[in-house]
PDB file of C-alpha atoms in Angstrom:
ATOM      1  CA  MET A   1     171.536  39.004   1.261  1.00 38.00           C
ATOM      2  CA  THR A   2     170.331  35.453   2.927  1.00 37.00           C
ATOM      3  CA  ARG A   3     170.154  35.626   6.435  1.00 37.00           C
ATOM      4  CA  THR A   4     168.507  33.227   9.558  1.00 36.00           C
ATOM      5  CA  ASP A   5     166.726  34.792  12.412  1.00 41.00           C
ATOM      6  CA  GLY A   6     169.982  36.093  14.363  1.00 51.00           C
ATOM      7  CA  TYR A   7     171.044  38.077  10.667  1.00 60.00           C
ATOM      8  CA  LEU A   8     172.486  41.452  11.598  1.00 70.00           C
ATOM      9  CA  LEU A   9     171.455  43.091   8.792  1.00 72.00           C
ATOM     10  CA  ASP A  10     167.561  43.148   8.202  1.00 70.00           C
ATOM     11  CA  ASN A  11     166.715  43.553   4.352  1.00 70.00           C
ATOM     12  CA  ARG A  12     163.206  45.494   5.827  1.00 69.00           C
ATOM     13  CA  GLN A  13     165.251  48.300   7.695  1.00 75.00           C
ATOM     14  CA  THR A  14     164.892  51.491   5.362  1.00 80.00           C
ATOM     15  CA  GLU A  15     169.242  51.914   5.348  1.00 90.00           C
ATOM     16  CA  ALA A  16     169.143  48.536   3.143  1.00 88.00           C
ATOM     17  CA  GLY A  17     168.191  50.001  -0.187  1.00 90.00           C
ATOM     18  CA  GLU A  18     170.836  52.292   0.411  1.00 94.00           C
ATOM     19  CA  ARG A  19     173.341  49.627   1.713  1.00 94.00           C
ATOM     20  CA  PHE A  20     172.324  47.364  -1.940  1.00 94.00           C
ATOM     21  CA  ASP A  21     172.901  50.854  -4.108  1.00 95.00           C
ATOM     22  CA  ALA A  22     176.158  50.316  -2.547  1.00 96.00           C
ATOM     23  CA  PHE A  23     176.750  47.223  -3.169  1.00 96.00           C
ATOM     24  CA  ALA A  24     175.726  47.881  -6.703  1.00 96.00           C
ATOM     25  CA  SER A  25     177.917  50.550  -7.177  1.00 97.00           C
ATOM     26  CA  LEU A  26     181.065  48.914  -5.674  1.00 97.00           C
ATOM     27  CA  PHE A  27     180.698  45.393  -6.906  1.00 98.00           C
ATOM     28  CA  ASP A  28     178.448  45.068 -10.105  1.00 98.00           C
ATOM     29  CA  PRO A  29     181.053  46.018 -12.631  1.00 98.00           C
ATOM     30  CA  THR A  30     183.297  43.036 -11.338  1.00 98.00           C
ATOM     31  CA  THR A  31     180.661  40.467 -10.761  1.00 98.00           C
ATOM     32  CA  PHE A  32     179.122  40.910 -14.767  1.00 98.00           C
ATOM     33  CA  ARG A  33     182.972  40.894 -15.896  1.00 98.00           C
ATOM     34  CA  HIS A  34     182.884  37.700 -14.845  1.00 98.00           C
ATOM     35  CA  LEU A  35     179.258  36.967 -16.242  1.00 98.00           C
ATOM     36  CA  GLU A  36     180.477  38.015 -18.994  1.00 98.00           C
ATOM     37  CA  ALA A  37     183.673  35.504 -19.268  1.00 98.00           C
ATOM     38  CA  PHE A  38     181.528  32.497 -18.812  1.00 98.00           C
ATOM     39  CA  GLY A  39     179.346  33.647 -21.661  1.00 98.00           C
ATOM     40  CA  VAL A  40     175.930  34.124 -19.897  1.00 98.00           C
ATOM     41  CA  GLY A  41     173.681  34.362 -22.735  1.00 98.00           C
ATOM     42  CA  PRO A  42     170.032  33.491 -24.577  1.00 98.00           C
ATOM     43  CA  GLY A  43     168.321  30.656 -23.149  1.00 98.00           C
ATOM     44  CA  TRP A  44     170.796  29.855 -19.401  1.00 98.00           C
ATOM     45  CA  HIS A  45     169.202  28.871 -16.580  1.00 98.00           C
ATOM     46  CA  CYS A  46     170.543  30.689 -13.513  1.00 98.00           C
ATOM     47  CA  TRP A  47     169.954  30.728  -9.715  1.00 98.00           C
ATOM     48  CA  GLU A  48     170.837  33.740  -8.055  1.00 98.00           C
ATOM     49  CA  VAL A  49     171.288  32.978  -4.316  1.00 98.00           C
ATOM     50  CA  GLY A  50     170.478  35.640  -1.385  1.00 95.00           C
ATOM     51  CA  ALA A  51     169.197  38.103  -4.026  1.00 94.00           C
ATOM     52  CA  GLY A  52     168.727  41.162  -1.880  1.00 85.00           C
ATOM     53  CA  GLY A  53     168.838  43.722  -4.444  1.00 90.00           C
ATOM     54  CA  THR A  54     167.146  43.885  -7.875  1.00 95.00           C
ATOM     55  CA  SER A  55     170.718  45.156  -9.945  1.00 96.00           C
ATOM     56  CA  VAL A  56     172.683  41.491 -10.370  1.00 98.00           C
ATOM     57  CA  VAL A  57     169.044  39.951 -11.339  1.00 98.00           C
ATOM     58  CA  SER A  58     167.690  42.671 -13.718  1.00 98.00           C
ATOM     59  CA  TRP A  59     170.972  42.378 -15.472  1.00 98.00           C
ATOM     60  CA  LEU A  60     170.526  38.577 -15.495  1.00 98.00           C
ATOM     61  CA  ALA A  61     167.454  38.967 -17.016  1.00 98.00           C
ATOM     62  CA  LYS A  62     168.465  40.715 -19.846  1.00 98.00           C
ATOM     63  CA  LYS A  63     170.960  38.399 -20.815  1.00 98.00           C
ATOM     64  CA  VAL A  64     169.137  35.450 -20.757  1.00 98.00           C
ATOM     65  CA  GLY A  65     165.772  36.824 -22.813  1.00 98.00           C
ATOM     66  CA  PRO A  66     162.493  35.243 -22.805  1.00 97.00           C
ATOM     67  CA  THR A  67     163.920  31.831 -23.596  1.00 98.00           C
ATOM     68  CA  GLY A  68     166.002  31.622 -20.163  1.00 98.00           C
ATOM     69  CA  ARG A  69     165.096  31.606 -16.465  1.00 98.00           C
ATOM     70  CA  VAL A  70     166.235  33.304 -13.589  1.00 98.00           C
ATOM     71  CA  VAL A  71     165.586  31.863  -9.825  1.00 98.00           C
ATOM     72  CA  ALA A  72     166.528  34.690  -7.303  1.00 98.00           C
ATOM     73  CA  THR A  73     165.939  33.299  -3.999  1.00 97.00           C
ATOM     74  CA  ASP A  74     166.101  35.004  -0.331  1.00 95.00           C
ATOM     75  CA  ILE A  75     165.095  34.545   2.413  1.00 93.00           C
ATOM     76  CA  ASP A  76     163.097  38.270   2.871  1.00 92.00           C
ATOM     77  CA  THR A  77     162.450  39.052  -1.179  1.00 93.00           C
ATOM     78  CA  SER A  78     160.902  42.277  -0.510  1.00 90.00           C
ATOM     79  CA  ARG A  79     163.841  44.272  -2.214  1.00 90.00           C
ATOM     80  CA  VAL A  80     163.876  41.699  -5.348  1.00 94.00           C
ATOM     81  CA  ALA A  81     159.718  41.652  -5.490  1.00 93.00           C
ATOM     82  CA  SER A  82     159.481  44.221  -7.772  1.00 93.00           C
ATOM     83  CA  VAL A  83     161.202  41.937 -10.751  1.00 96.00           C
ATOM     84  CA  ALA A  84     159.281  39.039 -10.348  1.00 96.00           C
ATOM     85  CA  ARG A  85     158.148  38.622 -13.954  1.00 97.00           C
ATOM     86  CA  PRO A  86     159.369  36.633 -16.700  1.00 97.00           C
ATOM     87  CA  PRO A  87     162.029  35.517 -16.897  1.00 98.00           C
ATOM     88  CA  VAL A  88     162.391  35.912 -13.324  1.00 98.00           C
ATOM     89  CA  GLU A  89     161.225  33.863 -11.026  1.00 98.00           C
ATOM     90  CA  VAL A  90     161.134  35.185  -7.328  1.00 97.00           C
ATOM     91  CA  ARG A  91     161.248  32.510  -4.514  1.00 97.00           C
ATOM     92  CA  VAL A  92     161.806  33.126  -0.241  1.00 96.00           C
ATOM     93  CA  HIS A  93     164.210  30.113   0.189  1.00 96.00           C
ATOM     94  CA  ASP A  94     166.886  29.317   3.010  1.00 96.00           C
ATOM     95  CA  VAL A  95     170.162  28.258   1.202  1.00 96.00           C
ATOM     96  CA  GLY A  96     171.953  26.938   4.180  1.00 94.00           C
ATOM     97  CA  GLY A  97     168.654  24.934   5.338  1.00 94.00           C
ATOM     98  CA  GLN A  98     166.267  23.906   2.078  1.00 96.00           C
ATOM     99  CA  GLU A  99     166.538  21.622  -0.764  1.00 96.00           C
ATOM    100  CA  PRO A 100     167.886  23.614  -4.011  1.00 97.00           C
ATOM    101  CA  PRO A 101     165.063  25.281  -6.163  1.00 96.00           C
ATOM    102  CA  GLY A 102     165.573  23.040  -9.034  1.00 96.00           C
ATOM    103  CA  GLU A 103     168.734  21.808 -11.014  1.00 96.00           C
ATOM    104  CA  GLY A 104     170.141  21.516 -14.113  1.00 98.00           C
ATOM    105  CA  PHE A 105     171.377  25.695 -13.382  1.00 98.00           C
ATOM    106  CA  ASP A 106     173.585  26.524 -16.210  1.00 98.00           C
ATOM    107  CA  LEU A 107     174.803  29.128 -13.437  1.00 98.00           C
ATOM    108  CA  VAL A 108     174.779  29.863  -9.443  1.00 98.00           C
ATOM    109  CA  HIS A 109     175.576  33.326  -8.585  1.00 98.00           C
ATOM    110  CA  ALA A 110     176.200  34.060  -4.496  1.00 98.00           C
ATOM    111  CA  ARG A 111     177.635  37.763  -3.678  1.00 98.00           C
ATOM    112  CA  LEU A 112     178.030  38.526  -0.148  1.00 95.00           C
ATOM    113  CA  VAL A 113     175.628  35.440   1.183  1.00 95.00           C
ATOM    114  CA  LEU A 114     177.757  32.689   2.482  1.00 95.00           C
ATOM    115  CA  VAL A 115     179.836  34.713   4.877  1.00 91.00           C
ATOM    116  CA  HIS A 116     176.417  34.897   7.134  1.00 89.00           C
ATOM    117  CA  VAL A 117     174.940  31.614   6.788  1.00 92.00           C
ATOM    118  CA  PRO A 118     175.751  29.678   9.599  1.00 90.00           C
ATOM    119  CA  ASP A 119     175.534  26.031   7.544  1.00 94.00           C
ATOM    120  CA  ARG A 120     178.076  27.360   4.967  1.00 95.00           C
ATOM    121  CA  GLU A 121     179.052  23.717   4.145  1.00 95.00           C
ATOM    122  CA  ARG A 122     175.494  22.633   3.456  1.00 96.00           C
ATOM    123  CA  ALA A 123     174.743  25.754   1.279  1.00 97.00           C
ATOM    124  CA  LEU A 124     177.540  25.514  -0.826  1.00 98.00           C
ATOM    125  CA  ARG A 125     177.128  21.684  -1.783  1.00 97.00           C
ATOM    126  CA  SER A 126     173.301  22.554  -2.105  1.00 97.00           C
ATOM    127  CA  MET A 127     174.810  25.457  -5.136  1.00 98.00           C
ATOM    128  CA  VAL A 128     176.662  22.839  -6.667  1.00 98.00           C
ATOM    129  CA  GLU A 129     174.269  19.772  -6.932  1.00 97.00           C
ATOM    130  CA  ALA A 130     172.093  22.054  -8.322  1.00 98.00           C
ATOM    131  CA  LEU A 131     174.618  22.761 -11.719  1.00 98.00           C
ATOM    132  CA  ARG A 132     174.126  20.716 -14.382  1.00 98.00           C
ATOM    133  CA  PRO A 133     177.564  19.301 -15.758  1.00 98.00           C
ATOM    134  CA  GLY A 134     179.278  21.676 -16.481  1.00 98.00           C
ATOM    135  CA  GLY A 135     177.294  24.571 -15.256  1.00 98.00           C
ATOM    136  CA  ARG A 136     179.662  27.656 -13.736  1.00 98.00           C
ATOM    137  CA  ILE A 137     179.622  28.796 -10.534  1.00 98.00           C
ATOM    138  CA  LEU A 138     180.602  32.147  -8.986  1.00 98.00           C
ATOM    139  CA  VAL A 139     180.798  32.734  -5.190  1.00 98.00           C
ATOM    140  CA  GLU A 140     181.734  36.080  -4.134  1.00 98.00           C
ATOM    141  CA  ASP A 141     182.257  36.778  -0.416  1.00 97.00           C
ATOM    142  CA  ALA A 142     184.149  39.603   1.524  1.00 94.00           C
ATOM    143  CA  ASP A 143     187.106  38.730   4.170  1.00 95.00           C
ATOM    144  CA  PRO A 144     187.448  41.302   6.708  1.00 94.00           C
ATOM    145  CA  ALA A 145     190.073  39.799   8.474  1.00 93.00           C
ATOM    146  CA  LEU A 146     192.451  40.060   5.805  1.00 94.00           C
ATOM    147  CA  GLN A 147     191.524  43.583   5.991  1.00 94.00           C
ATOM    148  CA  PRO A 148     189.685  44.882   8.638  1.00 94.00           C
ATOM    149  CA  LEU A 149     189.965  48.574   9.068  1.00 97.00           C
ATOM    150  CA  ILE A 150     187.477  50.945   7.501  1.00 97.00           C
ATOM    151  CA  CYS A 151     190.474  53.844   7.120  1.00 98.00           C
ATOM    152  CA  PRO A 152     193.680  51.623   6.260  1.00 97.00           C
ATOM    153  CA  ASP A 153     195.505  55.524   6.452  1.00 96.00           C
ATOM    154  CA  GLU A 154     194.722  55.219  10.526  1.00 96.00           C
ATOM    155  CA  HIS A 155     196.786  58.872  10.959  1.00 95.00           C
ATOM    156  CA  GLY A 156     194.239  60.790  12.945  1.00 97.00           C
ATOM    157  CA  PRO A 157     191.657  60.551  15.527  1.00 98.00           C
ATOM    158  CA  GLU A 158     188.677  60.866  12.984  1.00 98.00           C
ATOM    159  CA  GLN A 159     190.264  57.685  11.237  1.00 98.00           C
ATOM    160  CA  GLN A 160     191.097  55.799  14.892  1.00 98.00           C
ATOM    161  CA  LEU A 161     187.341  56.324  15.747  1.00 98.00           C
ATOM    162  CA  ALA A 162     186.302  54.950  12.216  1.00 98.00           C
ATOM    163  CA  ASN A 163     188.233  51.866  12.754  1.00 98.00           C
ATOM    164  CA  ARG A 164     187.025  51.030  16.118  1.00 98.00           C
ATOM    165  CA  LEU A 165     183.310  51.438  15.388  1.00 98.00           C
ATOM    166  CA  ARG A 166     184.620  49.070  12.510  1.00 97.00           C
ATOM    167  CA  GLN A 167     186.145  46.825  14.854  1.00 97.00           C
ATOM    168  CA  GLY A 168     182.605  46.656  16.653  1.00 97.00           C
ATOM    169  CA  PHE A 169     180.943  45.677  13.626  1.00 96.00           C
ATOM    170  CA  ARG A 170     182.958  43.135  13.235  1.00 95.00           C
ATOM    171  CA  GLN A 171     182.300  42.285  16.729  1.00 96.00           C
ATOM    172  CA  LEU A 172     178.295  41.989  15.837  1.00 95.00           C
ATOM    173  CA  LEU A 173     179.041  40.271  12.795  1.00 93.00           C
ATOM    174  CA  ALA A 174     181.149  36.399  14.757  1.00 93.00           C
ATOM    175  CA  ASP A 175     178.952  37.355  17.439  1.00 93.00           C
ATOM    176  CA  ARG A 176     176.029  36.288  14.982  1.00 91.00           C
ATOM    177  CA  GLY A 177     178.291  33.767  13.633  1.00 90.00           C
ATOM    178  CA  ALA A 178     179.527  35.470  10.545  1.00 91.00           C
ATOM    179  CA  ASP A 179     182.678  33.891   9.152  1.00 93.00           C
ATOM    180  CA  LEU A 180     185.155  36.525   8.750  1.00 94.00           C
ATOM    181  CA  ALA A 181     187.960  34.781   7.500  1.00 94.00           C
ATOM    182  CA  TYR A 182     185.557  32.703   4.799  1.00 95.00           C
ATOM    183  CA  GLY A 183     186.193  34.493   1.586  1.00 96.00           C
ATOM    184  CA  ARG A 184     190.159  33.586   1.074  1.00 97.00           C
ATOM    185  CA  ARG A 185     188.854  30.047   1.760  1.00 97.00           C
ATOM    186  CA  LEU A 186     186.692  30.093  -1.553  1.00 98.00           C
ATOM    187  CA  PRO A 187     189.156  28.138  -3.961  1.00 98.00           C
ATOM    188  CA  ARG A 188     189.620  25.213  -1.770  1.00 98.00           C
ATOM    189  CA  LEU A 189     186.204  24.621  -0.754  1.00 98.00           C
ATOM    190  CA  LEU A 190     185.531  24.665  -4.706  1.00 98.00           C
ATOM    191  CA  ARG A 191     187.824  22.419  -5.715  1.00 98.00           C
ATOM    192  CA  GLU A 192     187.132  20.086  -2.542  1.00 97.00           C
ATOM    193  CA  ALA A 193     183.369  20.384  -3.662  1.00 97.00           C
ATOM    194  CA  GLY A 194     184.689  18.500  -6.787  1.00 97.00           C
ATOM    195  CA  LEU A 195     184.026  21.333  -9.578  1.00 98.00           C
ATOM    196  CA  ARG A 196     187.207  22.222 -12.068  1.00 98.00           C
ATOM    197  CA  ARG A 197     189.016  25.274 -13.925  1.00 98.00           C
ATOM    198  CA  VAL A 198     189.146  26.900 -10.466  1.00 98.00           C
ATOM    199  CA  GLU A 199     189.863  30.606 -10.266  1.00 98.00           C
ATOM    200  CA  ALA A 200     189.565  33.602  -7.704  1.00 98.00           C
ATOM    201  CA  ASP A 201     190.505  37.211  -8.115  1.00 98.00           C
ATOM    202  CA  ALA A 202     189.555  40.163  -5.401  1.00 97.00           C
ATOM    203  CA  TYR A 203     188.517  43.711  -5.215  1.00 97.00           C
ATOM    204  CA  PHE A 204     189.317  45.976  -3.262  1.00 96.00           C
ATOM    205  CA  PRO A 205     188.287  49.606  -3.135  1.00 96.00           C
ATOM    206  CA  VAL A 206     190.168  52.379  -0.909  1.00 95.00           C
ATOM    207  CA  THR A 207     187.967  55.247  -1.320  1.00 96.00           C
ATOM    208  CA  SER A 208     184.995  56.475  -3.424  1.00 96.00           C
ATOM    209  CA  PRO A 209     181.461  57.624  -2.880  1.00 97.00           C
ATOM    210  CA  ALA A 210     180.081  54.408  -2.413  1.00 97.00           C
ATOM    211  CA  CYS A 211     182.281  53.617  -0.120  1.00 97.00           C
ATOM    212  CA  ALA A 212     181.265  56.132   1.893  1.00 98.00           C
ATOM    213  CA  ALA A 213     177.527  56.018   1.266  1.00 97.00           C
ATOM    214  CA  LEU A 214     177.898  52.372   2.594  1.00 97.00           C
ATOM    215  CA  GLU A 215     179.180  53.018   5.517  1.00 98.00           C
ATOM    216  CA  SER A 216     177.021  55.744   6.596  1.00 98.00           C
ATOM    217  CA  ALA A 217     174.068  53.023   5.901  1.00 97.00           C
ATOM    218  CA  THR A 218     175.828  50.223   7.784  1.00 96.00           C
ATOM    219  CA  ILE A 219     176.589  52.314  10.838  1.00 97.00           C
ATOM    220  CA  ARG A 220     173.137  54.325  10.677  1.00 97.00           C
ATOM    221  CA  GLN A 221     171.605  50.640  10.692  1.00 95.00           C
ATOM    222  CA  LEU A 222     173.601  49.214  13.482  1.00 96.00           C
ATOM    223  CA  ARG A 223     173.505  52.079  15.675  1.00 96.00           C
ATOM    224  CA  ASP A 224     171.181  50.582  18.699  1.00 96.00           C
ATOM    225  CA  GLN A 225     172.914  47.268  18.439  1.00 96.00           C
ATOM    226  CA  LEU A 226     176.242  48.357  18.599  1.00 98.00           C
ATOM    227  CA  VAL A 227     174.925  51.023  21.268  1.00 98.00           C
ATOM    228  CA  ALA A 228     173.123  48.357  23.599  1.00 97.00           C
ATOM    229  CA  ALA A 229     176.694  46.230  23.178  1.00 96.00           C
ATOM    230  CA  GLY A 230     178.662  48.700  24.540  1.00 97.00           C
ATOM    231  CA  LEU A 231     180.732  49.141  21.303  1.00 97.00           C
ATOM    232  CA  ALA A 232     180.372  52.531  21.248  1.00 98.00           C
ATOM    233  CA  THR A 233     177.811  55.804  22.258  1.00 98.00           C
ATOM    234  CA  ASP A 234     175.894  57.168  20.245  1.00 98.00           C
ATOM    235  CA  GLN A 235     177.733  60.576  20.569  1.00 98.00           C
ATOM    236  CA  ASP A 236     180.741  58.150  18.782  1.00 98.00           C
ATOM    237  CA  ILE A 237     178.520  57.594  16.031  1.00 98.00           C
ATOM    238  CA  ASP A 238     177.386  61.011  15.618  1.00 98.00           C
ATOM    239  CA  ARG A 239     180.686  62.148  15.539  1.00 98.00           C
ATOM    240  CA  HIS A 240     181.392  60.085  12.557  1.00 98.00           C
ATOM    241  CA  LEU A 241     178.622  60.156  11.043  1.00 98.00           C
ATOM    242  CA  ALA A 242     179.504  63.656  10.718  1.00 98.00           C
ATOM    243  CA  ASN A 243     183.136  62.627   9.324  1.00 98.00           C
ATOM    244  CA  VAL A 244     182.161  60.265   6.517  1.00 98.00           C
ATOM    245  CA  THR A 245     180.145  63.684   5.955  1.00 97.00           C
ATOM    246  CA  SER A 246     182.247  66.142   5.817  1.00 97.00           C
ATOM    247  CA  GLY A 247     184.027  63.729   3.216  1.00 95.00           C
ATOM    248  CA  GLY A 248     187.937  63.870   4.849  1.00 94.00           C
ATOM    249  CA  LEU A 249     187.789  60.326   5.197  1.00 97.00           C
ATOM    250  CA  ASP A 250     189.427  57.587   3.034  1.00 98.00           C
ATOM    251  CA  LEU A 251     186.969  54.679   3.497  1.00 98.00           C
ATOM    252  CA  ALA A 252     187.562  51.327   2.109  1.00 97.00           C
ATOM    253  CA  THR A 253     186.023  47.459   2.325  1.00 96.00           C
ATOM    254  CA  ALA A 254     186.977  44.439   2.765  1.00 95.00           C
ATOM    255  CA  PRO A 255     188.570  42.724   0.358  1.00 96.00           C
ATOM    256  CA  MET A 256     185.838  40.819  -1.825  1.00 97.00           C
ATOM    257  CA  ILE A 257     186.983  37.903  -3.498  1.00 98.00           C
ATOM    258  CA  SER A 258     185.331  36.202  -6.137  1.00 98.00           C
ATOM    259  CA  ALA A 259     185.953  32.254  -6.840  1.00 98.00           C
ATOM    260  CA  TRP A 260     184.567  30.273  -9.814  1.00 98.00           C
ATOM    261  CA  GLY A 261     184.742  27.244 -11.356  1.00 98.00           C
ATOM    262  CA  ARG A 262     182.995  24.342 -13.861  1.00 98.00           C
ATOM    263  CA  LYS A 263     181.038  21.115 -12.350  1.00 98.00           C
ATOM    264  CA  ALA A 264     182.296  18.038 -13.878  1.00 96.00           C
TER     265      ALA A 264
END
């Protein structure tokens, strides 16, 4: 995921790897379904924005083959550096503050990135400019304001605690400049950027082992910030983590909205 100095979830923390694994389990099938529909194949030139983890980059590399190119960028490339071999090129890059790392891309993709970028307008414009005529863009972002609960079925004190901590997480995100209602705007923003054949859908997992793994890693990663901000106590967090481990919570995510279009 791309970050600024104010980004809440540092890629170098131990829990970041667990979060990327959970994202891959939860969202790779949706992402790959869309990319398959685009016809990504040998010779394609692709830009993976805010790559963070390796799952999408590795999938693209297999699809484009030795005649293709995958440029994987992030402000922090520590997690994706391991796949930096042809056809993958890894670059340190700020999508909201720098020019694109090339032009004429057949595909530009970003997942769970722009919601965190302060200058989202510039970032999206940069991504569109990097496409060749007829190139495809896929932008996938969460919309926590559309579904703000980690436990939609709030039927007891364990679920209430989980939702209170989720509210604290959302507050920390908002304080760092995240747009918690960004996902729903993606179709309009793509049309306004001049893209054609714009479509969108959403994926909303309600309960799964990956949801639980993601919640555990996120809360452990944010423990200090939640406590320092007065949004939770250490006792709250310990109790919630035990509840997650017990397997009795139906833990959801915010809907991930995928929007795509073609450059004229």
